[in-house]
Coordinates of C-alpha atoms in Angstrom, one line a residue:
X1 CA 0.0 0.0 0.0
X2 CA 1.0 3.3 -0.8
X3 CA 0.4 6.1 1.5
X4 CA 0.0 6.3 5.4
X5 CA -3.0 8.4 5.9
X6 CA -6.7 8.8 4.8
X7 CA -5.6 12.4 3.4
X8 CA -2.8 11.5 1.0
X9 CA -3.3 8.9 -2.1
X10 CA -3.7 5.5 -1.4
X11 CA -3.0 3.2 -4.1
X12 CA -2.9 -0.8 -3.6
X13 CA -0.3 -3.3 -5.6
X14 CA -1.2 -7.1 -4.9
X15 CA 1.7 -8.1 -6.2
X16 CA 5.4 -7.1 -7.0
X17 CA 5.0 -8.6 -10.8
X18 CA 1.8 -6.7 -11.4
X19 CA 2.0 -3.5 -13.4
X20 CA -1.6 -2.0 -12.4
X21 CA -2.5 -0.9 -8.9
X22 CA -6.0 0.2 -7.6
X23 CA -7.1 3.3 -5.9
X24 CA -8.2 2.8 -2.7
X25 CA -9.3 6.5 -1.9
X26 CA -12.8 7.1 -1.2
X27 CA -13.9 9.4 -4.6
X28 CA -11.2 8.0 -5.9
X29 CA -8.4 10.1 -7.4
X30 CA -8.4 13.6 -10.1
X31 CA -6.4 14.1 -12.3
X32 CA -2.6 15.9 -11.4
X33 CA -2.8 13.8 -8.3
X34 CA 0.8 12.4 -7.1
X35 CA 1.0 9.4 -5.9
X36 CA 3.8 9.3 -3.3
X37 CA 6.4 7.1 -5.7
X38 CA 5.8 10.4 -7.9
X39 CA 3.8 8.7 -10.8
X40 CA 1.4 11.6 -11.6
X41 CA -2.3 10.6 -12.8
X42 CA -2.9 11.6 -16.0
X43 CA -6.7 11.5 -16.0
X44 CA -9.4 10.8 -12.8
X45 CA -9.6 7.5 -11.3
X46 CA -12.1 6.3 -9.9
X47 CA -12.2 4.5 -6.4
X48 CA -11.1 0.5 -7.3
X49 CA -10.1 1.2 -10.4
X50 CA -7.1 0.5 -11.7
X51 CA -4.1 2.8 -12.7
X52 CA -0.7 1.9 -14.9
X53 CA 2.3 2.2 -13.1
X54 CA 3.9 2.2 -16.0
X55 CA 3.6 2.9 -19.7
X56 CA 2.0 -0.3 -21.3
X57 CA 2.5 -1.5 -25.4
X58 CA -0.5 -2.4 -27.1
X59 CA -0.8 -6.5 -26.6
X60 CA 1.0 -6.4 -23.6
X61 CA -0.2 -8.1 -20.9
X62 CA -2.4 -6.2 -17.7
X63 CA -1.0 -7.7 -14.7
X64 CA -2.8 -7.6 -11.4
X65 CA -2.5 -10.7 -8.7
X66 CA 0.4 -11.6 -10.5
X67 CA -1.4 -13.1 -13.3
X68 CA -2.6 -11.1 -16.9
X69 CA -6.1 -9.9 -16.6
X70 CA -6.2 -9.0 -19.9
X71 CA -4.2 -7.6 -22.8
X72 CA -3.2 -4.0 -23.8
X73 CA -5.9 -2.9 -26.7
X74 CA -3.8 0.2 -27.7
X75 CA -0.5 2.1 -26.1
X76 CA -1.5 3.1 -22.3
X77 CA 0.9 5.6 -20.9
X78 CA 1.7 5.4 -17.3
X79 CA -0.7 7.2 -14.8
X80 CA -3.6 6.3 -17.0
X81 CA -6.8 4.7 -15.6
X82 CA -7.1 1.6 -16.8
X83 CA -10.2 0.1 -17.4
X84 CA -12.3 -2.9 -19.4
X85 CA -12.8 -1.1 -23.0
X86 CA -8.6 -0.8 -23.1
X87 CA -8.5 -4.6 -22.2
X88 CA -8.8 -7.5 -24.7
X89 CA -9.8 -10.7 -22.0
X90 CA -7.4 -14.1 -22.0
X91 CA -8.9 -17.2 -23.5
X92 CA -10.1 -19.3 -20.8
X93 CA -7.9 -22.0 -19.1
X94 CA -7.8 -25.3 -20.9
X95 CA -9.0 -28.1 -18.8
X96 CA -6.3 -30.0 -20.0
X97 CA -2.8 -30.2 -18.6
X98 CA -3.6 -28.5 -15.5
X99 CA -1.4 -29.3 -12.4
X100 CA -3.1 -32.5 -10.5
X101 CA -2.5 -32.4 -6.7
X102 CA 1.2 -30.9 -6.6
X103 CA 0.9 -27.9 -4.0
X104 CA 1.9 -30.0 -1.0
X105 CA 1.0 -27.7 2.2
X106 CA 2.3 -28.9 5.2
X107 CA -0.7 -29.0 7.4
X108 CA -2.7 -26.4 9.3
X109 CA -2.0 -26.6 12.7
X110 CA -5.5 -27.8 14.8
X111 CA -7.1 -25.0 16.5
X112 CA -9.0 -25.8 19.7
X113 CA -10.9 -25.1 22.1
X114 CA -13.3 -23.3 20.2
X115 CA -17.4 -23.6 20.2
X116 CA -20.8 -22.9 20.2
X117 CA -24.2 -23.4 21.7
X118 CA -26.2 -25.5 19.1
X119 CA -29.2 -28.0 18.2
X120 CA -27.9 -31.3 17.8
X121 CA -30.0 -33.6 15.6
X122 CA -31.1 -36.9 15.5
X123 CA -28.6 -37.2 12.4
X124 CA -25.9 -36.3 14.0
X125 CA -25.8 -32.8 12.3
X126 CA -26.1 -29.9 14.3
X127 CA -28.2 -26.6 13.5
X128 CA -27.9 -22.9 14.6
X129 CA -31.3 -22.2 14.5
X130 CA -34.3 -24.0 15.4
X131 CA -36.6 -23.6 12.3
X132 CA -39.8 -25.3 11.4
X133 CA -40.0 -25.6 7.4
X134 CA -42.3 -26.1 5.0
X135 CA -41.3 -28.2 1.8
X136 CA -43.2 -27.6 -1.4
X137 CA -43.6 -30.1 -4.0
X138 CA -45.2 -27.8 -6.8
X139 CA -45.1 -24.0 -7.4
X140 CA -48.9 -24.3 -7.5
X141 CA -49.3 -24.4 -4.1
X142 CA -47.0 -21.3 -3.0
X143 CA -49.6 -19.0 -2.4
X144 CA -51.8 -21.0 -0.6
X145 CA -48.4 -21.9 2.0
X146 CA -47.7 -18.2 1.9
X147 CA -51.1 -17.5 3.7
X148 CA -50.8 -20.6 6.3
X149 CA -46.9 -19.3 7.6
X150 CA -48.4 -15.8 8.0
X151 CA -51.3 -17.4 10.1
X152 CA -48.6 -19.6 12.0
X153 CA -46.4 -16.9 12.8
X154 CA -49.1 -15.0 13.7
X155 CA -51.1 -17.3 15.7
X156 CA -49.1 -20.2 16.6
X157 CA -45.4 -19.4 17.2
X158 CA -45.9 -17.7 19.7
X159 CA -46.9 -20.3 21.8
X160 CA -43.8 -21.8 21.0
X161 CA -41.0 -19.4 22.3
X162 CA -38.1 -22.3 21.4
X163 CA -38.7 -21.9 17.9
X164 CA -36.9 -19.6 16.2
X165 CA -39.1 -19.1 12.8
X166 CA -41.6 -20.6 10.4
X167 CA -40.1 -21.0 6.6
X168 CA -42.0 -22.1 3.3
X169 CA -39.4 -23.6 1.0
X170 CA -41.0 -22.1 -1.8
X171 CA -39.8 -22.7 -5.2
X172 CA -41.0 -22.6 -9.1
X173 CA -40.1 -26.1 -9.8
X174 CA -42.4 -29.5 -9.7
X175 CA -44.2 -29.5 -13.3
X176 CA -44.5 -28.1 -16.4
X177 CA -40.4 -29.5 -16.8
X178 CA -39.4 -32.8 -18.3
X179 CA -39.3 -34.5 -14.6
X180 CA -37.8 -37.3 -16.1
X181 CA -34.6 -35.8 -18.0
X182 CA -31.1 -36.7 -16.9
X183 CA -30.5 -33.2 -15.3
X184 CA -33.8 -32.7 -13.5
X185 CA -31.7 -34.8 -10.4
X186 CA -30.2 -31.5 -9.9
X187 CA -33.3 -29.5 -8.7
X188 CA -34.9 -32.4 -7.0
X189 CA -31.5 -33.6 -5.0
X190 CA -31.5 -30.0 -4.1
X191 CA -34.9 -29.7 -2.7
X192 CA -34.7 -33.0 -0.9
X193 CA -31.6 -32.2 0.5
X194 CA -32.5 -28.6 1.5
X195 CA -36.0 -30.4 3.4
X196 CA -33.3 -32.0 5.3
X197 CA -31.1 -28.9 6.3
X198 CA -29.7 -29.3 10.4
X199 CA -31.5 -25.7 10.8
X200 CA -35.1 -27.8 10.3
X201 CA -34.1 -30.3 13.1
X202 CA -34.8 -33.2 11.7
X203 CA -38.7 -32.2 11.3
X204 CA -40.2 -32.9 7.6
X205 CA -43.6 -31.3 6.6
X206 CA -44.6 -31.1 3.0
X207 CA -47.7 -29.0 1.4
X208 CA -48.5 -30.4 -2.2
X209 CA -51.3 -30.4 -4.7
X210 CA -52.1 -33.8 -6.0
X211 CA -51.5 -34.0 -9.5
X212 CA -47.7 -32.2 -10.1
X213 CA -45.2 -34.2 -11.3
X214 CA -42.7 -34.6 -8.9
X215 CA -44.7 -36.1 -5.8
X216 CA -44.0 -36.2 -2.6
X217 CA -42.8 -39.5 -2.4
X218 CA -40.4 -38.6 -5.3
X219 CA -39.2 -35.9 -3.6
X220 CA -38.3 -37.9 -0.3
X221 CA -38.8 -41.4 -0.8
X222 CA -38.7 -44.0 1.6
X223 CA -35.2 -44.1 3.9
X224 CA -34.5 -40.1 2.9
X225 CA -35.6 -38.9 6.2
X226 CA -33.6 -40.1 9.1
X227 CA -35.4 -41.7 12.2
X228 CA -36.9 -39.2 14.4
X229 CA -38.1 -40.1 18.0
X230 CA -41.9 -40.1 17.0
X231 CA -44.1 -43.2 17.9
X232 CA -45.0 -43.5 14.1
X233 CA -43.1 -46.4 11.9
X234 CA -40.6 -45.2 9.7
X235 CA -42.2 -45.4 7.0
X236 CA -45.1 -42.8 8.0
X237 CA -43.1 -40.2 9.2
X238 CA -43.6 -38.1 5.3
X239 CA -46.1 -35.4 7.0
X240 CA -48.2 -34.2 3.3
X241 CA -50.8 -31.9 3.6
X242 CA -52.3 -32.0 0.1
X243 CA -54.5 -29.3 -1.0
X244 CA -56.5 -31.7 -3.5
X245 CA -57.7 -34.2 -1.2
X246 CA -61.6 -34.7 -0.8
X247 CA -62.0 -33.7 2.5
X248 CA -60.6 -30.4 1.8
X249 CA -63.8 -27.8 1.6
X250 CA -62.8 -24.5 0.6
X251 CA -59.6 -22.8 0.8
X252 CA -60.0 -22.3 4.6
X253 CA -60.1 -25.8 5.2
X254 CA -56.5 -26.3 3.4
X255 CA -55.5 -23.7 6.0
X256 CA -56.5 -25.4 9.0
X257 CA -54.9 -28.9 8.0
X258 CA -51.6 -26.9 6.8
X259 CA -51.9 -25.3 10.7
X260 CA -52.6 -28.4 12.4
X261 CA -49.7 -30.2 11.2
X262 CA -47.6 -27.5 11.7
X263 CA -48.8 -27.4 15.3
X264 CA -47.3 -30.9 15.9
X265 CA -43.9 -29.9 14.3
X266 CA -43.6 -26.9 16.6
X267 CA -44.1 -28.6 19.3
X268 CA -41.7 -31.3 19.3
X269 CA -38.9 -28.2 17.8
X270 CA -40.1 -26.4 20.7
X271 CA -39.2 -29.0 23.2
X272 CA -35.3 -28.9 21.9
X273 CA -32.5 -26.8 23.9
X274 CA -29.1 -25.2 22.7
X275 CA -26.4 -27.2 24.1
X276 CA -22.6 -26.5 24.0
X277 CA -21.3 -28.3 20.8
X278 CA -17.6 -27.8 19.3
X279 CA -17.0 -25.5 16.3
X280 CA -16.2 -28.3 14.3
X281 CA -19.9 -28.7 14.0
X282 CA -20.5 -25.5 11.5
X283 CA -21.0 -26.0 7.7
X284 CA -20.2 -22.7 6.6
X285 CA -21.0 -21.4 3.0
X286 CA -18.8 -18.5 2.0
X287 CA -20.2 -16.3 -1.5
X288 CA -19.7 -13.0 -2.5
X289 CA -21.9 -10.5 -4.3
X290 CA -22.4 -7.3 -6.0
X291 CA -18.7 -7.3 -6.0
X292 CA -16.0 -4.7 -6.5
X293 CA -12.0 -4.3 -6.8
X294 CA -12.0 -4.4 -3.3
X295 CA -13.1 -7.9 -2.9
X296 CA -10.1 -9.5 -3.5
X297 CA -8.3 -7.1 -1.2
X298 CA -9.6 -6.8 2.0
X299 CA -12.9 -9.1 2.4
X300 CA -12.2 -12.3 0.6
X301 CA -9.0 -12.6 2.4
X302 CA -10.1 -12.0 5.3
X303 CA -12.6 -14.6 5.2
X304 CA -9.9 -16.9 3.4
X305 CA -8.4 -16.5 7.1
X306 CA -10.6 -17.5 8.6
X307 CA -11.3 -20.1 6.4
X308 CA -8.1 -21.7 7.1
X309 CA -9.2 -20.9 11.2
X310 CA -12.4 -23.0 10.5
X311 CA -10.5 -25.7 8.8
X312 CA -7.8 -26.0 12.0
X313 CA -10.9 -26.5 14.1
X314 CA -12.3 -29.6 12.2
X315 CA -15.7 -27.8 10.3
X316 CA -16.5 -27.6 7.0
X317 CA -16.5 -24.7 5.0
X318 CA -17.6 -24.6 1.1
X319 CA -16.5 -22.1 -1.6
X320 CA -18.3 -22.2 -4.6
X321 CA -19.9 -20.0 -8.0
X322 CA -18.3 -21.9 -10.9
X323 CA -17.8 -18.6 -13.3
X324 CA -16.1 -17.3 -10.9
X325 CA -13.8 -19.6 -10.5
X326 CA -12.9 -21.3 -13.7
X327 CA -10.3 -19.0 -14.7
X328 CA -8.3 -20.0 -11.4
X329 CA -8.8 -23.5 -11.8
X330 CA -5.3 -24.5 -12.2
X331 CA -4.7 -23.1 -8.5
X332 CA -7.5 -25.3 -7.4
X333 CA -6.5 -28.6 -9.1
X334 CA -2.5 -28.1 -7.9
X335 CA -4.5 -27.8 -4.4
X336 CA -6.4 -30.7 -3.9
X337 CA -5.7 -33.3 -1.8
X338 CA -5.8 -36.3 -4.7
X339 CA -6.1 -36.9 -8.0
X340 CA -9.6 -37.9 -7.6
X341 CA -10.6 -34.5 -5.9
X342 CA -8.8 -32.4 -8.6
X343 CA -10.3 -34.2 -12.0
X344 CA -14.3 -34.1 -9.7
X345 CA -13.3 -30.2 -10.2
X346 CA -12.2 -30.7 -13.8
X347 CA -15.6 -32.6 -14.5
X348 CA -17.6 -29.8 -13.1
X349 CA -15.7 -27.1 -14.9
X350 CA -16.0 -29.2 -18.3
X351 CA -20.6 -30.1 -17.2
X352 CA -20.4 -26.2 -16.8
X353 CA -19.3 -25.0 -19.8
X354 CA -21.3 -27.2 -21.7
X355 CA -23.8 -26.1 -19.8
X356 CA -23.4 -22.4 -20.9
X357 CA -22.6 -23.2 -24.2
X358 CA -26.0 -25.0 -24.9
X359 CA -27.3 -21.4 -24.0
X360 CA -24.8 -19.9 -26.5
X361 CA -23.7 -17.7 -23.1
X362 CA -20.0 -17.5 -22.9
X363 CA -18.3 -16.5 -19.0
X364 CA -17.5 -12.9 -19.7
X365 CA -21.4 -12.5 -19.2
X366 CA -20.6 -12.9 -15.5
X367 CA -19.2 -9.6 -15.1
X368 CA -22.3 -7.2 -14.2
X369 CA -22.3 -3.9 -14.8
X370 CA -21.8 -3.1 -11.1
X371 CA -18.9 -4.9 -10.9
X372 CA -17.3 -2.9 -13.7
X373 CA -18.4 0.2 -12.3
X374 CA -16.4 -0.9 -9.4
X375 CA -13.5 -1.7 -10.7
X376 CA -13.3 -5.0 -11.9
X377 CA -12.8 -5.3 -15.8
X378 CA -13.5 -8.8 -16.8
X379 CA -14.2 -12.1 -15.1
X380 CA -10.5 -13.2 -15.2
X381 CA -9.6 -10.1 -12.4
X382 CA -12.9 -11.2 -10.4
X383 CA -11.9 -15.0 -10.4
X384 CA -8.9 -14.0 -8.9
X385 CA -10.2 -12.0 -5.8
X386 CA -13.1 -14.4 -5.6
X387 CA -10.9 -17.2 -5.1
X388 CA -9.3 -16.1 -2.0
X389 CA -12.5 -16.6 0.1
X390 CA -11.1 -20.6 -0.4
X391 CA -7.8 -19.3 2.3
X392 CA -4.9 -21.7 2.0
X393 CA -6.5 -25.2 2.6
X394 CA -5.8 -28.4 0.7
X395 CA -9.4 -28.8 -0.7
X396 CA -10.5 -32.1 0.2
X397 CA -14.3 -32.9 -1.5
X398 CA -16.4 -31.6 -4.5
X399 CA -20.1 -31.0 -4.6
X400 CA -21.8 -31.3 -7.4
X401 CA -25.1 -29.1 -7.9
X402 CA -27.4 -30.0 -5.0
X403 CA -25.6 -32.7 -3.2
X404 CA -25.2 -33.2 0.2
X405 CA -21.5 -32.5 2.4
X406 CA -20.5 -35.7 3.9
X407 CA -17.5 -34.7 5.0
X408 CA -15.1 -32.1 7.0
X409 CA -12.6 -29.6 5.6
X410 CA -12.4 -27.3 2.6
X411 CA -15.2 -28.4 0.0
X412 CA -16.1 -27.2 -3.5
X413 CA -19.5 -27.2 -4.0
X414 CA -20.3 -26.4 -7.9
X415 CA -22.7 -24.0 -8.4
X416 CA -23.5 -21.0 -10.6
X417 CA -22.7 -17.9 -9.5
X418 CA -26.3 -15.9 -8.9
X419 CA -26.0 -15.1 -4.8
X420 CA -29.8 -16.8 -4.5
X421 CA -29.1 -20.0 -6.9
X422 CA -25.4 -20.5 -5.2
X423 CA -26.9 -19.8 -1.3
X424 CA -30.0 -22.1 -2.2
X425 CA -27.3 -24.8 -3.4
X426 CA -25.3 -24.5 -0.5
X427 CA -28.6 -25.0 2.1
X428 CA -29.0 -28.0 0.2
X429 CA -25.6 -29.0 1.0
X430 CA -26.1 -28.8 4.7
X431 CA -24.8 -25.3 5.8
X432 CA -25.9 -24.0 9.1
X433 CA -24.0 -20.3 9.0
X434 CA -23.6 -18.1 5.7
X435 CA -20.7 -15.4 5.0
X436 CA -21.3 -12.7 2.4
X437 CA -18.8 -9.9 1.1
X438 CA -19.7 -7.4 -1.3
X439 CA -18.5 -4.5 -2.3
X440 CA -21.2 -2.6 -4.0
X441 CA -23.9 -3.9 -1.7
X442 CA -26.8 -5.9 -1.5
X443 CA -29.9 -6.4 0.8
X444 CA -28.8 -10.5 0.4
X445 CA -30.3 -12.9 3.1
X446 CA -32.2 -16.6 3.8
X447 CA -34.3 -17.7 5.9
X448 CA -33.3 -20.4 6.5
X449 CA -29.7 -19.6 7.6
X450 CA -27.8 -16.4 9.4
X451 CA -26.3 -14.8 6.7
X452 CA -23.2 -12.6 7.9
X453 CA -22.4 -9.5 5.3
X454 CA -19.0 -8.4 4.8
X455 CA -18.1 -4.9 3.3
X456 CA -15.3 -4.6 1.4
X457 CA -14.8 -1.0 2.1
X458 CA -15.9 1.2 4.7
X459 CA -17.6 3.8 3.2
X460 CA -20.6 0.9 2.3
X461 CA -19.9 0.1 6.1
X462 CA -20.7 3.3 7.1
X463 CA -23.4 4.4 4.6
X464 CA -25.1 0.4 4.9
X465 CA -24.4 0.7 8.7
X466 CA -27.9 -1.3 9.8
X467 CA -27.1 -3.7 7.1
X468 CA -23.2 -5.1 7.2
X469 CA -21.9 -6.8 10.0
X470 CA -18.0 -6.5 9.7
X471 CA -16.4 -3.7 8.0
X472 CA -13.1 -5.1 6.1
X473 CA -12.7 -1.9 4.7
X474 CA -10.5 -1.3 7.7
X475 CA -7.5 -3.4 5.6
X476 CA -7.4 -1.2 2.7
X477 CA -7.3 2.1 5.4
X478 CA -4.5 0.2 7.3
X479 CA -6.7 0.5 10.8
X480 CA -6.6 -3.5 10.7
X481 CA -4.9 -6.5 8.7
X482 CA -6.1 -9.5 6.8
X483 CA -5.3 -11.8 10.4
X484 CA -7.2 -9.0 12.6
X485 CA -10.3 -9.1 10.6
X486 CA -10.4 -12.6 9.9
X487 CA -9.8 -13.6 14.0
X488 CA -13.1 -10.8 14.6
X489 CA -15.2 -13.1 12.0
X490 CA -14.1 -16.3 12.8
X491 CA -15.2 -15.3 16.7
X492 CA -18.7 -13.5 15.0
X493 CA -19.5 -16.5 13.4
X494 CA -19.3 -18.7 17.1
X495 CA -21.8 -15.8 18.0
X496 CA -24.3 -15.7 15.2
X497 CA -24.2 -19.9 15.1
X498 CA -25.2 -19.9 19.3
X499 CA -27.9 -17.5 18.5
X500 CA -27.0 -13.8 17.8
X501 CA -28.7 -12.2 15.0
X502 CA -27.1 -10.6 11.8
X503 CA -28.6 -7.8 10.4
X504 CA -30.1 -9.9 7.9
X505 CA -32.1 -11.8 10.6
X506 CA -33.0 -8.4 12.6
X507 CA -34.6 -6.9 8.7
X508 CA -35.6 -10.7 8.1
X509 CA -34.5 -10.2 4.6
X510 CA -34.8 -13.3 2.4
X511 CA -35.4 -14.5 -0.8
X512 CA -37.3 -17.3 -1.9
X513 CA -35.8 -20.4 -3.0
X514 CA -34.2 -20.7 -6.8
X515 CA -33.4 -23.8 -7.4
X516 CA -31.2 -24.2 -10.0
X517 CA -32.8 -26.4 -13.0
X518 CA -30.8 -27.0 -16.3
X519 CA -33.6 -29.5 -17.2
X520 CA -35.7 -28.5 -20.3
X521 CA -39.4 -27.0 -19.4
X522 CA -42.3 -29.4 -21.1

């Protein structure tokens, strides 16, 4: 970093090699400004752009993170704010001939000592909240749930002062789609598996209509849902309330079945207690949205560290958003544990871009416009700082789209990059505590799961006050380092899991569920 006080210029280099640096200033900087090596600006530039720190040939390569983000368009003199219309973007990684397991780390020391008060489950998972949901097997019948959970919350939960919420898992999926194609596992596996989410505690209620396609006992068939101390047999323990069946008068009389099942649910959930469990319990997903230059600098990192804290301590923790990390995939493969690991991340790279081809979409469409407008030129300099949330870990499983974690450590759980498609995709892989950075900010939450924001500058701290929860903008000012935030969310997220709210929880902001179906529509 360049500069010492809030006053002067501050520019940030990442690395040595790299020939760009961004300005950190809020405003960013005008024109005539001196930075303190004496490179004058030659034009204004903007807050997280980038600015040559030397004079660049046309075709030469842009470095920042000590790789090329892109390629010189035309001659770019030093001084000059660089941006995305003087960059031609790299060809994407081949998925061939990438490094296979070779970055040996010697291993993270264990950290102990460390936990939380949880809800420990009859599956042996453990939850941070105590949640009744509500599974749905069609879109048809999301209105009609909508109405019940506002007459349960209303009426019911409070009776029931152990319960922390009531959730419909609300989606648009269960007909009108070709239930039958090879890729309609993906939203199904997801919805299962989110039905069975250690926030729910083990209690499964489902509202459908009758006559969808995917029915209930498609959705969770027989041996899905684990045992649950209840005196019915196994095999009767799928609760469906279903909205076409004769005895069902009116729409009121939907209602009061929908409430008196619920009833029985809340009950038992209500009877559960938090109890002291170790942190190696959490199943952490970490995402980042509406992101900027700033992402890679100071919140990513800082939630890499802690990461790598998380790992030492036994849990899980899952980085994921395919786009945004296909261009670094060569780091990911060099760190996996085995050969096995790195080519399950080659084959979800190689399903994606098919994927994404078949819609004639290429990865540059990735980049929003917010993300250019702070800062970040292409998806190749995005990749880079998105990465980093993964900290230093040898990555030790691979998710594929709506499977379940079945397994500690650092996990790569494939999923696209939209914040609700990727969060939705991680409930269904069993997390209990969400992380979030962004950069340009975003009202982002679930229900189902404390989400924790992370700014990745403090003036969206300040102006978002009632909205972030950790302000990493504090690295790129030099108040704090990468280790100092990363300790403060590492302890935050003990907090949140034995019962603290985010501000996410205190606004109850959350979007429905978007499950994320490649399958064609019938």
């Amino acid at each position: 970093m360049s500069g010492t006080a809030a006053a002067r210029p501050i520019t940030i280099r990442m690395y040595p090699a790299d020939n760009v640096a961004i300005v950190a200033n809020d405003g960013g900087l005008p024109a005539g400004t001196v930075l303190p090596d004496g490179l004058v600006l030659r034009e204004h530039v903007p807050q997280g752009h980038k600015v040559a720190l030397v004079a660049l040939a046309a075709g030469e390569a842009v470095r920042r993170y000590d790789v090329a983000i892109g390629y010189a368009l035309q001659d770019i003199a030093a001084g000059s704010w660089v941006h995305e219309r003087l960059l031609r973007m790299p060809a994407a990684r081949a998925l061939e001939g990438l490094p296979i397991a070779t970055k040996r780390l010697a291993p993270l020391p264990p950290l102990e000592g460390y936990s939380f008060e949880g809800y420990r489950n009859p599956d042996g998972s453990v939850g941070t909240r105590n949640i009744l949901a509500i599974t749905t097997t069609v879109q048809c019948v999301a209105g009609v749930l909508d109405f019940a959970v506002r007459r349960i919350k209303a009426e019911l939960l409070p009776k029931y002062p152990h319960v922390d919420d009531v959730v419909g898992l609300e989606h648009g999926y269960g007909c009108g789609v070709a239930i039958d194609a090879p890729d309609a596992v993906v939203p199904i596996r997801t919805l299962r598996n989110i039905s069975l989410n250690p926030n729910f505690g083990g209690e499964v209620m489902v509202v459908s209509l009758g006559c969808e396609k995917l029915q209930p006992e498609r959705l969770l068939p027989p041996g899905s849902i684990p045992i649950v101390d209840r005196r019915e047999p196994a095999d009767a323990a799928l609760d469906v309330v279903c909205l076409q069946d004769e005895h069902h008068v009116g729409f009121m009389s939907m209602i009061a079945s929908i409430l008196r099942s619920a009833e029985q649910h809340l009950a038992r959930l209500n009877a559960r207690r938090r109890e002291t469990v170790p942190a190696s319990e959490l199943v952490v997903g970490v995402q980042c949205g509406g992101s900027d230059a700033f992402s890679g600098v100071t919140a990513n990192p800082a939630v890499g560290f802690a990461t790598d804290l998380l790992v030492r301590a036994g849990a899980t923790v899952m980085f994921s958003e395919v786009t945004e990390v296909r261009d670094g995939i060569d780091q990911l493969t060099a760190r996996a544990v085995d050969a096995d690991v790195a080519e399950a991340m080659i084959a979800q790279m190689a399903w994606y871009d098919a994927y994404l081809q078949r819609g004639q979409v290429d990865r540059s469409a990735n980049t929003t416009p917010g993300n250019k407008k702070g800062g970040l030129s292409n998806i190749v300099e995005k990749a880079m700082g998105s990465i980093v949330k993964s900290g230093t870990a040898p990555i030790s499983g691979v998710l594929a789209p709506g499977e379940k974690a079945k397994h500690k450590g650092l996990i790569y759980a494939a999923t696209p990059a939209s914040d609700f498609i990727c969060g939705t995709l991680q409930l269904a892989a069993g997390m209990n505590l969400h992380v979030f950075t962004t950069g340009r900010g975003t009202p982002y939450g679930l229900a189902e799961c404390p989400v924790i924001k992370v700014a990745t500058r403090s003036e969206l701290a300040r102006r978002w006050h009632d909205l972030m929860d950790v302000d990493a903008g504090r690295i790129a000012s030099g108040e704090a380092t990468i280790e100092d935030i990363g300790w403060e969310l590492f302890r935050l997220m003990l907090e949140v899991a034995s019962g603290r709210k985010t501000w996410a929880e205190h606004w109850k902001l959350a979007n429905a569920l978007v499950l994320f179906n490649p399958a064609p529509v019938t």
